[in-house]
Amino acid sequence: MGGYDQTLRPFLWRAERLYPDRELVSRTHEGIERYTYAEYADRTRQLASALEAEGIGEGDRVATFCWNHHRHAEVYFGAPGVGGQLHTINPLLPPKHVQYIVENAEDRLVFTDPSLLEALEAAYDPDAFESVERFVVMGSEVPETDLEPVVDYESFVGEGDADYEWPDLDEETPAGMCYTSGTTGKPKGVEYTQQMLWSHTMATLTPHGLGIDDSDVVMPVVPMFHVNAWGLPFSTTAAGAKHVYPGPSPDPADLASLIEEEGVTITAGVPTVWLGLLEHLEDNDVDLSSLERIVIGGAAAPESVIRRFDDLGVEVVHAWGMTETAPIGTVAHLKHDLADLPEGERDAKRAKQGLLVPGLEMKVVGDDGEEVPWDGEAFGELYVRGPWVTDSYFKRPEANESDFEGSWLKTGDIVTVDPDGYVKIVDRAKDVIKSGGEWISSQELENAIMAHDAVAEASVIGVPHEKWQERPAAFVVRAGDADPDELEADLESMIGSEYPDWWSPDAFVFVDEIPKTATGKFDKKTLREEYADESLLEAE
């Protein structure tokens, strides 16, 4: 029996005592802010004290609606440290999804960035937000807002005590929460216990994970609202490494400047971020000599991108995961005995989703329910299980029945596994579109389009795109003789009023008939095969 529960607290304790002068650097609206682990730990205890005074305790959910910065990082340890749940909310979701998430989670506090107040106000509904007792605006003042009651973060933290003593927590205490993006139906809540986040952190620290140590300077470009920024705020702290947070809406110039000036060694984000950085490097002289590794997830990076960074002396490491896996499940490191493969074969391995990280198990199940061989050709649905993989959804018994099989999570990803154990995603069981690392529900767009009186049928697929990986294209059968140009303008306006701009299809294709399967469903496989390149989008 272990003598002490596995919780997040020792990670912060170790960083404060062994690396008190190591920096945390944050880009904000006001400029660059920096402080030490010693100061960070004091402020986090102040925040925890203030949360406890607010009545936040075990199981209470504290929501964040924020970009990547130091104040958000304080909530990462402050809320779980008092027994609460850090509930990160994606501010890019449609307002009705945010409403559902807040209502479903019954959040008690919502921390929000000033620049995201407008988005939060658009989502605000008194009934959906009934559980919310206070809004906290990240900064030292409160801009004009209709939200109430509201307080600025610095005033809120200022009421706390830096000598606050952390409570002893059971490792099964809920510590985090994140919702899937509602690819089919409503978003699903995934809860993380203290032990889940502890074990995920330990696995990512290993060389087979992300291999972070105290010499590293880590910059998570992946948003902190995306499954805890892939756990980087926790693992960076556990390692005693330097944090660099790029702040609100960083552009390639911001990222290049931070890498150069702060000596970033490891960074992580979706492929579109690094395509933008490569474009910036073509016209600007940037010193990337400190940068050792870029972790890419959310979508696969083209082999050409891997090779271009190789030429710059930067290793690209693919990773795969899900909200349900907290999130890291595989990382595409080269096995030691594959290092001498020809360059093309090495690149092909590195372009896959990679090897399962230590601590997890997986199997690939075919349509017949039997496991398929690891031959790089046979494919099936990927099942995973392990100490940081959830075994249920929050308040969703119907999803639990369909998405889990005993201890196994049915990921919905269709994969092959080669004889060396490298996982490659070849398709998705659900027709979700991933654009720039963000999910777009094709089903929701279809329903929205078919709500128009002049539309008889509509099917939406993801079309390959050089920059964004995929963009939605809508295939529409008109009802009657509506003018295509006028109808397209109407549909764009209708979707734009209900969803973020980036959800709007890049192309509307008016067809006489949408292909269907034998069961009468839209045959998206046929559509994807017909429009397998960017020519459709280029023509629009």
Short mmCIF file of N, CA and C in Angstrom, two decimals, residues 58-224:
data_model
loop_
_atom_site.label_atom_id
_atom_site.label_comp_id
_atom_site.label_asym_id
_atom_site.label_seq_id
_atom_site.Cartn_x
_atom_site.Cartn_y
_atom_site.Cartn_z
N GLU A 58 -14.57 20.38 -2.24
CA GLU A 58 -14.46 19.13 -2.97
C GLU A 58 -15.62 18.93 -3.95
N GLY A 59 -15.26 18.73 -5.22
CA GLY A 59 -16.25 18.46 -6.26
C GLY A 59 -16.86 19.69 -6.91
N ASP A 60 -16.59 20.88 -6.39
CA ASP A 60 -17.14 22.10 -6.99
C ASP A 60 -16.36 22.45 -8.26
N ARG A 61 -17.09 22.85 -9.29
CA ARG A 61 -16.44 23.12 -10.56
C ARG A 61 -16.17 24.60 -10.76
N VAL A 62 -14.92 24.88 -11.13
CA VAL A 62 -14.45 26.23 -11.40
C VAL A 62 -14.10 26.30 -12.89
N ALA A 63 -14.87 27.07 -13.63
CA ALA A 63 -14.69 27.13 -15.08
C ALA A 63 -13.70 28.21 -15.47
N THR A 64 -12.95 27.94 -16.55
CA THR A 64 -12.08 28.97 -17.14
C THR A 64 -12.46 29.13 -18.60
N PHE A 65 -12.47 30.38 -19.03
CA PHE A 65 -12.83 30.77 -20.40
C PHE A 65 -11.69 31.68 -20.85
N CYS A 66 -10.52 31.07 -21.03
CA CYS A 66 -9.28 31.86 -21.07
C CYS A 66 -8.29 31.36 -22.11
N TRP A 67 -7.35 32.25 -22.47
CA TRP A 67 -6.22 31.93 -23.32
C TRP A 67 -5.07 31.38 -22.45
N ASN A 68 -3.91 31.25 -23.06
CA ASN A 68 -2.73 30.69 -22.36
C ASN A 68 -1.93 31.80 -21.70
N HIS A 69 -1.98 31.87 -20.39
CA HIS A 69 -1.21 32.88 -19.67
C HIS A 69 -1.01 32.45 -18.22
N HIS A 70 -0.23 33.24 -17.49
CA HIS A 70 0.18 32.85 -16.14
C HIS A 70 -0.99 32.78 -15.16
N ARG A 71 -1.96 33.67 -15.29
CA ARG A 71 -3.09 33.62 -14.37
C ARG A 71 -3.89 32.34 -14.57
N HIS A 72 -4.06 31.95 -15.81
CA HIS A 72 -4.75 30.68 -16.09
C HIS A 72 -3.96 29.52 -15.47
N ALA A 73 -2.63 29.58 -15.56
CA ALA A 73 -1.79 28.53 -14.97
C ALA A 73 -1.95 28.47 -13.45
N GLU A 74 -2.23 29.61 -12.80
CA GLU A 74 -2.46 29.60 -11.36
C GLU A 74 -3.74 28.84 -11.02
N VAL A 75 -4.77 28.98 -11.86
CA VAL A 75 -6.02 28.25 -11.61
C VAL A 75 -5.81 26.75 -11.79
N TYR A 76 -4.86 26.38 -12.66
CA TYR A 76 -4.58 24.97 -12.92
C TYR A 76 -4.23 24.20 -11.64
N PHE A 77 -3.49 24.86 -10.74
CA PHE A 77 -3.17 24.20 -9.47
C PHE A 77 -4.07 24.68 -8.33
N GLY A 78 -4.54 25.91 -8.41
CA GLY A 78 -5.34 26.46 -7.32
C GLY A 78 -6.67 25.77 -7.15
N ALA A 79 -7.42 25.57 -8.24
CA ALA A 79 -8.74 24.96 -8.13
C ALA A 79 -8.67 23.49 -7.70
N PRO A 80 -7.84 22.64 -8.36
CA PRO A 80 -7.75 21.26 -7.89
C PRO A 80 -7.14 21.14 -6.50
N GLY A 81 -6.30 22.12 -6.11
CA GLY A 81 -5.63 22.05 -4.83
C GLY A 81 -6.57 22.15 -3.64
N VAL A 82 -7.73 22.78 -3.83
CA VAL A 82 -8.70 22.86 -2.73
C VAL A 82 -9.75 21.76 -2.84
N GLY A 83 -9.57 20.87 -3.81
CA GLY A 83 -10.54 19.79 -4.01
C GLY A 83 -11.55 20.07 -5.09
N GLY A 84 -11.46 21.25 -5.72
CA GLY A 84 -12.39 21.59 -6.80
C GLY A 84 -11.96 20.99 -8.12
N GLN A 85 -12.76 21.25 -9.14
CA GLN A 85 -12.46 20.77 -10.48
C GLN A 85 -12.16 21.95 -11.40
N LEU A 86 -10.99 21.90 -12.03
CA LEU A 86 -10.64 22.84 -13.08
C LEU A 86 -11.43 22.45 -14.32
N HIS A 87 -12.38 23.30 -14.72
CA HIS A 87 -13.22 23.01 -15.88
C HIS A 87 -12.91 24.01 -16.99
N THR A 88 -12.08 23.59 -17.94
CA THR A 88 -11.71 24.48 -19.03
C THR A 88 -12.78 24.43 -20.12
N ILE A 89 -13.19 25.61 -20.59
CA ILE A 89 -14.23 25.72 -21.62
C ILE A 89 -13.62 26.35 -22.87
N ASN A 90 -13.88 25.75 -24.00
CA ASN A 90 -13.39 26.25 -25.29
C ASN A 90 -14.20 27.48 -25.70
N PRO A 91 -13.59 28.67 -25.75
CA PRO A 91 -14.34 29.88 -26.10
C PRO A 91 -14.68 29.96 -27.58
N LEU A 92 -14.17 29.03 -28.38
CA LEU A 92 -14.46 29.03 -29.81
C LEU A 92 -15.71 28.22 -30.15
N LEU A 93 -16.31 27.58 -29.15
CA LEU A 93 -17.53 26.82 -29.38
C LEU A 93 -18.70 27.74 -29.67
N PRO A 94 -19.72 27.25 -30.38
CA PRO A 94 -20.93 28.04 -30.56
C PRO A 94 -21.55 28.39 -29.22
N PRO A 95 -22.20 29.56 -29.10
CA PRO A 95 -22.78 29.97 -27.81
C PRO A 95 -23.69 28.95 -27.17
N LYS A 96 -24.50 28.25 -27.99
CA LYS A 96 -25.43 27.28 -27.38
C LYS A 96 -24.69 26.08 -26.78
N HIS A 97 -23.50 25.77 -27.32
CA HIS A 97 -22.71 24.70 -26.73
C HIS A 97 -22.14 25.14 -25.38
N VAL A 98 -21.70 26.40 -25.30
CA VAL A 98 -21.19 26.92 -24.04
C VAL A 98 -22.30 26.92 -22.99
N GLN A 99 -23.50 27.34 -23.40
CA GLN A 99 -24.63 27.32 -22.48
C GLN A 99 -24.87 25.92 -21.93
N TYR A 100 -24.90 24.95 -22.83
CA TYR A 100 -25.14 23.57 -22.40
C TYR A 100 -24.06 23.10 -21.44
N ILE A 101 -22.80 23.40 -21.74
CA ILE A 101 -21.69 22.93 -20.93
C ILE A 101 -21.74 23.51 -19.52
N VAL A 102 -21.97 24.82 -19.41
CA VAL A 102 -22.03 25.47 -18.10
C VAL A 102 -23.20 24.92 -17.28
N GLU A 103 -24.34 24.76 -17.95
CA GLU A 103 -25.52 24.24 -17.25
C GLU A 103 -25.31 22.80 -16.82
N ASN A 104 -24.75 21.98 -17.71
CA ASN A 104 -24.54 20.58 -17.42
C ASN A 104 -23.54 20.39 -16.29
N ALA A 105 -22.45 21.18 -16.31
CA ALA A 105 -21.40 21.06 -15.30
C ALA A 105 -21.79 21.71 -13.97
N GLU A 106 -22.75 22.62 -14.00
CA GLU A 106 -23.14 23.38 -12.81
C GLU A 106 -21.95 24.11 -12.22
N ASP A 107 -21.24 24.85 -13.09
CA ASP A 107 -20.09 25.63 -12.64
C ASP A 107 -20.50 26.67 -11.61
N ARG A 108 -19.65 26.86 -10.60
CA ARG A 108 -19.95 27.85 -9.57
C ARG A 108 -19.25 29.18 -9.82
N LEU A 109 -18.05 29.12 -10.38
CA LEU A 109 -17.32 30.34 -10.74
C LEU A 109 -16.89 30.22 -12.20
N VAL A 110 -16.80 31.35 -12.88
CA VAL A 110 -16.29 31.37 -14.24
C VAL A 110 -15.20 32.44 -14.33
N PHE A 111 -13.98 32.01 -14.64
CA PHE A 111 -12.87 32.92 -14.87
C PHE A 111 -12.79 33.19 -16.36
N THR A 112 -12.72 34.46 -16.76
CA THR A 112 -12.72 34.79 -18.17
C THR A 112 -11.72 35.89 -18.49
N ASP A 113 -11.15 35.83 -19.68
CA ASP A 113 -10.27 36.89 -20.14
C ASP A 113 -11.09 38.09 -20.59
N PRO A 114 -10.55 39.31 -20.43
CA PRO A 114 -11.27 40.49 -20.90
C PRO A 114 -11.61 40.41 -22.39
N SER A 115 -10.68 39.87 -23.18
CA SER A 115 -10.91 39.81 -24.63
C SER A 115 -11.97 38.79 -25.01
N LEU A 116 -12.37 37.94 -24.06
CA LEU A 116 -13.39 36.93 -24.34
C LEU A 116 -14.73 37.26 -23.69
N LEU A 117 -14.82 38.44 -23.10
CA LEU A 117 -16.07 38.83 -22.46
C LEU A 117 -17.23 38.85 -23.45
N GLU A 118 -16.98 39.36 -24.64
CA GLU A 118 -18.05 39.45 -25.63
C GLU A 118 -18.57 38.06 -26.00
N ALA A 119 -17.65 37.10 -26.16
CA ALA A 119 -18.06 35.74 -26.48
C ALA A 119 -18.84 35.12 -25.33
N LEU A 120 -18.42 35.39 -24.09
CA LEU A 120 -19.12 34.84 -22.93
C LEU A 120 -20.49 35.50 -22.78
N GLU A 121 -20.55 36.78 -23.02
CA GLU A 121 -21.84 37.48 -22.96
C GLU A 121 -22.81 36.94 -24.01
N ALA A 122 -22.29 36.57 -25.19
CA ALA A 122 -23.14 36.02 -26.25
C ALA A 122 -23.72 34.68 -25.83
N ALA A 123 -22.97 33.95 -25.00
CA ALA A 123 -23.43 32.64 -24.55
C ALA A 123 -24.29 32.72 -23.29
N TYR A 124 -24.23 33.84 -22.60
CA TYR A 124 -24.89 33.94 -21.30
C TYR A 124 -26.41 33.80 -21.42
N ASP A 125 -26.93 32.97 -20.57
CA ASP A 125 -28.38 32.78 -20.45
C ASP A 125 -28.67 32.57 -18.96
N PRO A 126 -29.58 33.34 -18.38
CA PRO A 126 -29.80 33.24 -16.92
C PRO A 126 -30.13 31.83 -16.44
N ASP A 127 -30.89 31.09 -17.23
CA ASP A 127 -31.26 29.74 -16.81
C ASP A 127 -30.06 28.81 -16.90
N ALA A 128 -29.33 28.87 -18.02
CA ALA A 128 -28.18 27.98 -18.21
C ALA A 128 -27.08 28.28 -17.20
N PHE A 129 -26.94 29.57 -16.83
CA PHE A 129 -25.87 29.99 -15.92
C PHE A 129 -26.38 30.14 -14.48
N GLU A 130 -27.47 29.50 -14.16
CA GLU A 130 -28.07 29.66 -12.83
C GLU A 130 -27.11 29.28 -11.71
N SER A 131 -26.24 28.29 -11.94
CA SER A 131 -25.33 27.83 -10.89
C SER A 131 -24.17 28.78 -10.65
N VAL A 132 -23.90 29.67 -11.60
CA VAL A 132 -22.72 30.54 -11.51
C VAL A 132 -22.95 31.64 -10.48
N GLU A 133 -22.06 31.68 -9.49
CA GLU A 133 -22.20 32.64 -8.40
C GLU A 133 -21.41 33.92 -8.62
N ARG A 134 -20.33 33.80 -9.43
CA ARG A 134 -19.52 34.99 -9.67
C ARG A 134 -18.67 34.78 -10.93
N PHE A 135 -18.43 35.89 -11.64
CA PHE A 135 -17.51 35.91 -12.78
C PHE A 135 -16.23 36.63 -12.33
N VAL A 136 -15.10 36.09 -12.72
CA VAL A 136 -13.81 36.68 -12.37
C VAL A 136 -13.08 37.02 -13.67
N VAL A 137 -12.80 38.30 -13.87
CA VAL A 137 -12.14 38.77 -15.10
C VAL A 137 -10.64 38.79 -14.88
N MET A 138 -9.91 38.09 -15.73
CA MET A 138 -8.46 37.97 -15.59
C MET A 138 -7.76 39.31 -15.85
N GLY A 139 -7.37 39.97 -14.79
CA GLY A 139 -6.71 41.26 -14.90
C GLY A 139 -6.86 42.03 -13.60
N SER A 140 -6.55 43.31 -13.67
CA SER A 140 -6.62 44.14 -12.47
C SER A 140 -7.80 45.11 -12.50
N GLU A 141 -8.64 45.00 -13.50
CA GLU A 141 -9.85 45.82 -13.55
C GLU A 141 -10.92 45.09 -14.33
N VAL A 142 -12.15 45.57 -14.21
CA VAL A 142 -13.28 44.95 -14.90
C VAL A 142 -13.77 45.89 -16.00
N PRO A 143 -13.67 45.46 -17.26
CA PRO A 143 -14.22 46.27 -18.34
C PRO A 143 -15.74 46.33 -18.22
N GLU A 144 -16.34 47.19 -19.00
CA GLU A 144 -17.80 47.29 -19.00
C GLU A 144 -18.40 45.97 -19.47
N THR A 145 -19.33 45.43 -18.69
CA THR A 145 -19.94 44.15 -19.02
C THR A 145 -21.31 44.04 -18.39
N ASP A 146 -22.16 43.23 -19.02
CA ASP A 146 -23.49 42.98 -18.48
C ASP A 146 -23.49 41.80 -17.50
N LEU A 147 -22.36 41.08 -17.42
CA LEU A 147 -22.28 39.95 -16.52
C LEU A 147 -22.21 40.43 -15.07
N GLU A 148 -22.89 39.71 -14.20
CA GLU A 148 -22.83 40.07 -12.77
C GLU A 148 -23.20 38.87 -11.91
N PRO A 149 -22.71 38.84 -10.65
CA PRO A 149 -21.70 39.73 -10.08
C PRO A 149 -20.32 39.42 -10.67
N VAL A 150 -19.46 40.43 -10.70
CA VAL A 150 -18.17 40.27 -11.36
C VAL A 150 -17.09 40.96 -10.54
N VAL A 151 -15.88 40.40 -10.56
CA VAL A 151 -14.75 40.98 -9.85
C VAL A 151 -13.51 40.76 -10.69
N ASP A 152 -12.52 41.63 -10.56
CA ASP A 152 -11.27 41.41 -11.28
C ASP A 152 -10.41 40.39 -10.53
N TYR A 153 -9.57 39.68 -11.26
CA TYR A 153 -8.78 38.58 -10.71
C TYR A 153 -7.83 39.04 -9.61
N GLU A 154 -7.16 40.17 -9.83
CA GLU A 154 -6.17 40.63 -8.84
C GLU A 154 -6.84 40.97 -7.52
N SER A 155 -8.02 41.55 -7.56
CA SER A 155 -8.75 41.82 -6.32
C SER A 155 -9.18 40.52 -5.66
N PHE A 156 -9.63 39.57 -6.47
CA PHE A 156 -10.08 38.28 -5.95
C PHE A 156 -8.92 37.56 -5.25
N VAL A 157 -7.77 37.49 -5.92
CA VAL A 157 -6.61 36.81 -5.34
C VAL A 157 -6.07 37.58 -4.15
N GLY A 158 -6.16 38.90 -4.20
CA GLY A 158 -5.63 39.74 -3.13
C GLY A 158 -6.26 39.49 -1.79
N GLU A 159 -7.46 38.89 -1.79
CA GLU A 159 -8.13 38.57 -0.53
C GLU A 159 -7.59 37.28 0.10
N GLY A 160 -6.75 36.54 -0.67
CA GLY A 160 -6.27 35.25 -0.19
C GLY A 160 -5.00 35.35 0.63
N ASP A 161 -4.60 34.22 1.20
CA ASP A 161 -3.45 34.13 2.10
C ASP A 161 -2.36 33.27 1.44
N ALA A 162 -1.16 33.87 1.23
CA ALA A 162 -0.06 33.14 0.60
C ALA A 162 0.48 32.03 1.49
N ASP A 163 0.13 32.04 2.77
CA ASP A 163 0.55 30.97 3.69
C ASP A 163 -0.51 29.88 3.84
N TYR A 164 -1.47 29.89 2.95
CA TYR A 164 -2.55 28.89 2.97
C TYR A 164 -1.97 27.47 3.00
N GLU A 165 -2.56 26.60 3.83
CA GLU A 165 -2.14 25.21 3.92
C GLU A 165 -3.09 24.33 3.11
N TRP A 166 -2.50 23.60 2.18
CA TRP A 166 -3.30 22.76 1.30
C TRP A 166 -3.98 21.64 2.09
N PRO A 167 -5.22 21.32 1.77
CA PRO A 167 -5.88 20.20 2.44
C PRO A 167 -5.37 18.87 1.91
N ASP A 168 -5.43 17.83 2.72
CA ASP A 168 -5.12 16.47 2.25
C ASP A 168 -6.29 15.97 1.41
N LEU A 169 -5.98 15.50 0.22
CA LEU A 169 -7.02 15.05 -0.70
C LEU A 169 -6.84 13.58 -1.05
N ASP A 170 -7.94 12.92 -1.23
CA ASP A 170 -7.92 11.54 -1.73
C ASP A 170 -7.62 11.58 -3.23
N GLU A 171 -6.87 10.60 -3.72
CA GLU A 171 -6.49 10.60 -5.14
C GLU A 171 -7.68 10.41 -6.07
N GLU A 172 -8.81 9.94 -5.55
CA GLU A 172 -10.00 9.79 -6.38
C GLU A 172 -10.85 11.06 -6.40
N THR A 173 -10.38 12.12 -5.74
CA THR A 173 -11.09 13.39 -5.77
C THR A 173 -11.09 13.95 -7.19
N PRO A 174 -12.25 14.34 -7.73
CA PRO A 174 -12.27 14.96 -9.06
C PRO A 174 -11.40 16.22 -9.07
N ALA A 175 -10.57 16.36 -10.11
CA ALA A 175 -9.64 17.49 -10.18
C ALA A 175 -9.79 18.30 -11.45
N GLY A 176 -10.33 17.71 -12.49
CA GLY A 176 -10.45 18.40 -13.76
C GLY A 176 -11.68 17.97 -14.52
N MET A 177 -12.01 18.76 -15.54
CA MET A 177 -13.16 18.44 -16.38
C MET A 177 -12.99 19.13 -17.72
N CYS A 178 -13.31 18.39 -18.77
CA CYS A 178 -13.27 18.96 -20.11
C CYS A 178 -14.37 18.29 -20.92
N TYR A 179 -14.96 19.04 -21.83
CA TYR A 179 -16.02 18.50 -22.67
C TYR A 179 -15.51 18.25 -24.08
N THR A 180 -15.98 17.14 -24.65
CA THR A 180 -15.73 16.92 -26.06
C THR A 180 -16.45 18.01 -26.85
N SER A 181 -16.15 18.10 -28.12
CA SER A 181 -16.66 19.22 -28.92
C SER A 181 -18.02 18.97 -29.55
N GLY A 182 -18.72 17.96 -29.08
CA GLY A 182 -20.08 17.75 -29.58
C GLY A 182 -20.13 17.37 -31.04
N THR A 183 -19.25 16.44 -31.45
CA THR A 183 -19.19 16.07 -32.87
C THR A 183 -20.46 15.38 -33.32
N THR A 184 -21.11 14.67 -32.45
CA THR A 184 -22.42 14.10 -32.75
C THR A 184 -23.28 14.35 -31.51
N GLY A 185 -24.27 15.21 -31.66
CA GLY A 185 -25.10 15.53 -30.52
C GLY A 185 -24.42 16.48 -29.55
N LYS A 186 -24.85 16.43 -28.31
CA LYS A 186 -24.36 17.37 -27.31
C LYS A 186 -22.94 17.02 -26.87
N PRO A 187 -22.16 18.03 -26.46
CA PRO A 187 -20.82 17.75 -25.92
C PRO A 187 -20.91 16.82 -24.71
N LYS A 188 -19.87 16.01 -24.55
CA LYS A 188 -19.85 15.04 -23.44
C LYS A 188 -18.76 15.43 -22.45
N GLY A 189 -19.12 15.46 -21.18
CA GLY A 189 -18.18 15.83 -20.14
C GLY A 189 -17.30 14.67 -19.71
N VAL A 190 -16.00 14.94 -19.58
CA VAL A 190 -15.04 13.96 -19.11
C VAL A 190 -14.41 14.50 -17.84
N GLU A 191 -14.48 13.73 -16.76
CA GLU A 191 -13.89 14.13 -15.49
C GLU A 191 -12.54 13.45 -15.29
N TYR A 192 -11.61 14.19 -14.69
CA TYR A 192 -10.29 13.66 -14.36
C TYR A 192 -10.10 13.73 -12.85
N THR A 193 -9.69 12.62 -12.25
CA THR A 193 -9.38 12.62 -10.83
C THR A 193 -7.95 13.11 -10.61
N GLN A 194 -7.62 13.36 -9.36
CA GLN A 194 -6.23 13.72 -9.02
C GLN A 194 -5.28 12.63 -9.52
N GLN A 195 -5.64 11.38 -9.30
CA GLN A 195 -4.76 10.28 -9.70
C GLN A 195 -4.61 10.19 -11.21
N MET A 196 -5.67 10.46 -11.97
CA MET A 196 -5.58 10.43 -13.43
C MET A 196 -4.59 11.47 -13.94
N LEU A 197 -4.68 12.69 -13.39
CA LEU A 197 -3.78 13.75 -13.83
C LEU A 197 -2.35 13.49 -13.35
N TRP A 198 -2.22 12.90 -12.17
CA TRP A 198 -0.88 12.54 -11.66
C TRP A 198 -0.23 11.51 -12.58
N SER A 199 -0.96 10.45 -12.93
CA SER A 199 -0.36 9.38 -13.73
C SER A 199 -0.10 9.85 -15.16
N HIS A 200 -0.97 10.68 -15.71
CA HIS A 200 -0.72 11.24 -17.04
C HIS A 200 0.54 12.10 -17.04
N THR A 201 0.71 12.88 -15.99
CA THR A 201 1.90 13.73 -15.87
C THR A 201 3.16 12.87 -15.81
N MET A 202 3.15 11.84 -15.01
CA MET A 202 4.32 10.98 -14.88
C MET A 202 4.67 10.31 -16.20
N ALA A 203 3.66 9.88 -16.95
CA ALA A 203 3.92 9.22 -18.23
C ALA A 203 4.49 10.19 -19.25
N THR A 204 3.99 11.42 -19.27
CA THR A 204 4.49 12.38 -20.27
C THR A 204 5.91 12.83 -19.96
N LEU A 205 6.33 12.71 -18.70
CA LEU A 205 7.70 13.10 -18.36
C LEU A 205 8.73 12.11 -18.87
N THR A 206 8.33 10.88 -19.14
CA THR A 206 9.28 9.86 -19.56
C THR A 206 9.79 10.14 -20.97
N PRO A 207 10.95 9.57 -21.34
CA PRO A 207 11.44 9.72 -22.72
C PRO A 207 10.47 9.17 -23.76
N HIS A 208 9.65 8.19 -23.38
CA HIS A 208 8.67 7.63 -24.31
C HIS A 208 7.43 8.52 -24.42
N GLY A 209 7.30 9.48 -23.48
CA GLY A 209 6.23 10.45 -23.56
C GLY A 209 6.75 11.69 -24.26
N LEU A 210 6.88 12.79 -23.51
CA LEU A 210 7.41 14.03 -24.09
C LEU A 210 8.82 14.34 -23.62
N GLY A 211 9.31 13.61 -22.62
CA GLY A 211 10.70 13.73 -22.22
C GLY A 211 11.11 15.09 -21.71
N ILE A 212 10.26 15.72 -20.89
CA ILE A 212 10.56 17.05 -20.36
C ILE A 212 11.46 16.93 -19.13
N ASP A 213 12.51 17.78 -19.05
CA ASP A 213 13.32 17.82 -17.83
C ASP A 213 13.58 19.27 -17.42
N ASP A 214 14.35 19.45 -16.34
CA ASP A 214 14.49 20.79 -15.76
C ASP A 214 15.29 21.76 -16.62
N SER A 215 15.95 21.26 -17.66
CA SER A 215 16.69 22.16 -18.55
C SER A 215 15.80 22.76 -19.63
N ASP A 216 14.57 22.27 -19.75
CA ASP A 216 13.71 22.68 -20.86
C ASP A 216 13.00 24.00 -20.61
N VAL A 217 12.67 24.63 -21.71
CA VAL A 217 11.82 25.82 -21.73
C VAL A 217 10.62 25.44 -22.59
N VAL A 218 9.46 25.35 -21.97
CA VAL A 218 8.29 24.74 -22.62
C VAL A 218 7.25 25.81 -22.94
N MET A 219 6.83 25.85 -24.20
CA MET A 219 5.81 26.81 -24.63
C MET A 219 4.61 26.06 -25.22
N PRO A 220 3.53 25.93 -24.45
CA PRO A 220 2.32 25.30 -24.99
C PRO A 220 1.54 26.28 -25.85
N VAL A 221 1.56 26.05 -27.17
CA VAL A 221 0.73 26.85 -28.06
C VAL A 221 -0.66 26.23 -28.15
N VAL A 222 -0.72 24.91 -27.98
CA VAL A 222 -2.03 24.27 -27.87
C VAL A 222 -2.80 24.97 -26.76
N PRO A 223 -4.05 25.36 -27.00
CA PRO A 223 -4.78 26.14 -26.00
C PRO A 223 -4.94 25.41 -24.68
N MET A 224 -4.90 26.16 -23.61
CA MET A 224 -5.10 25.58 -22.28
C MET A 224 -6.53 25.10 -22.07
#
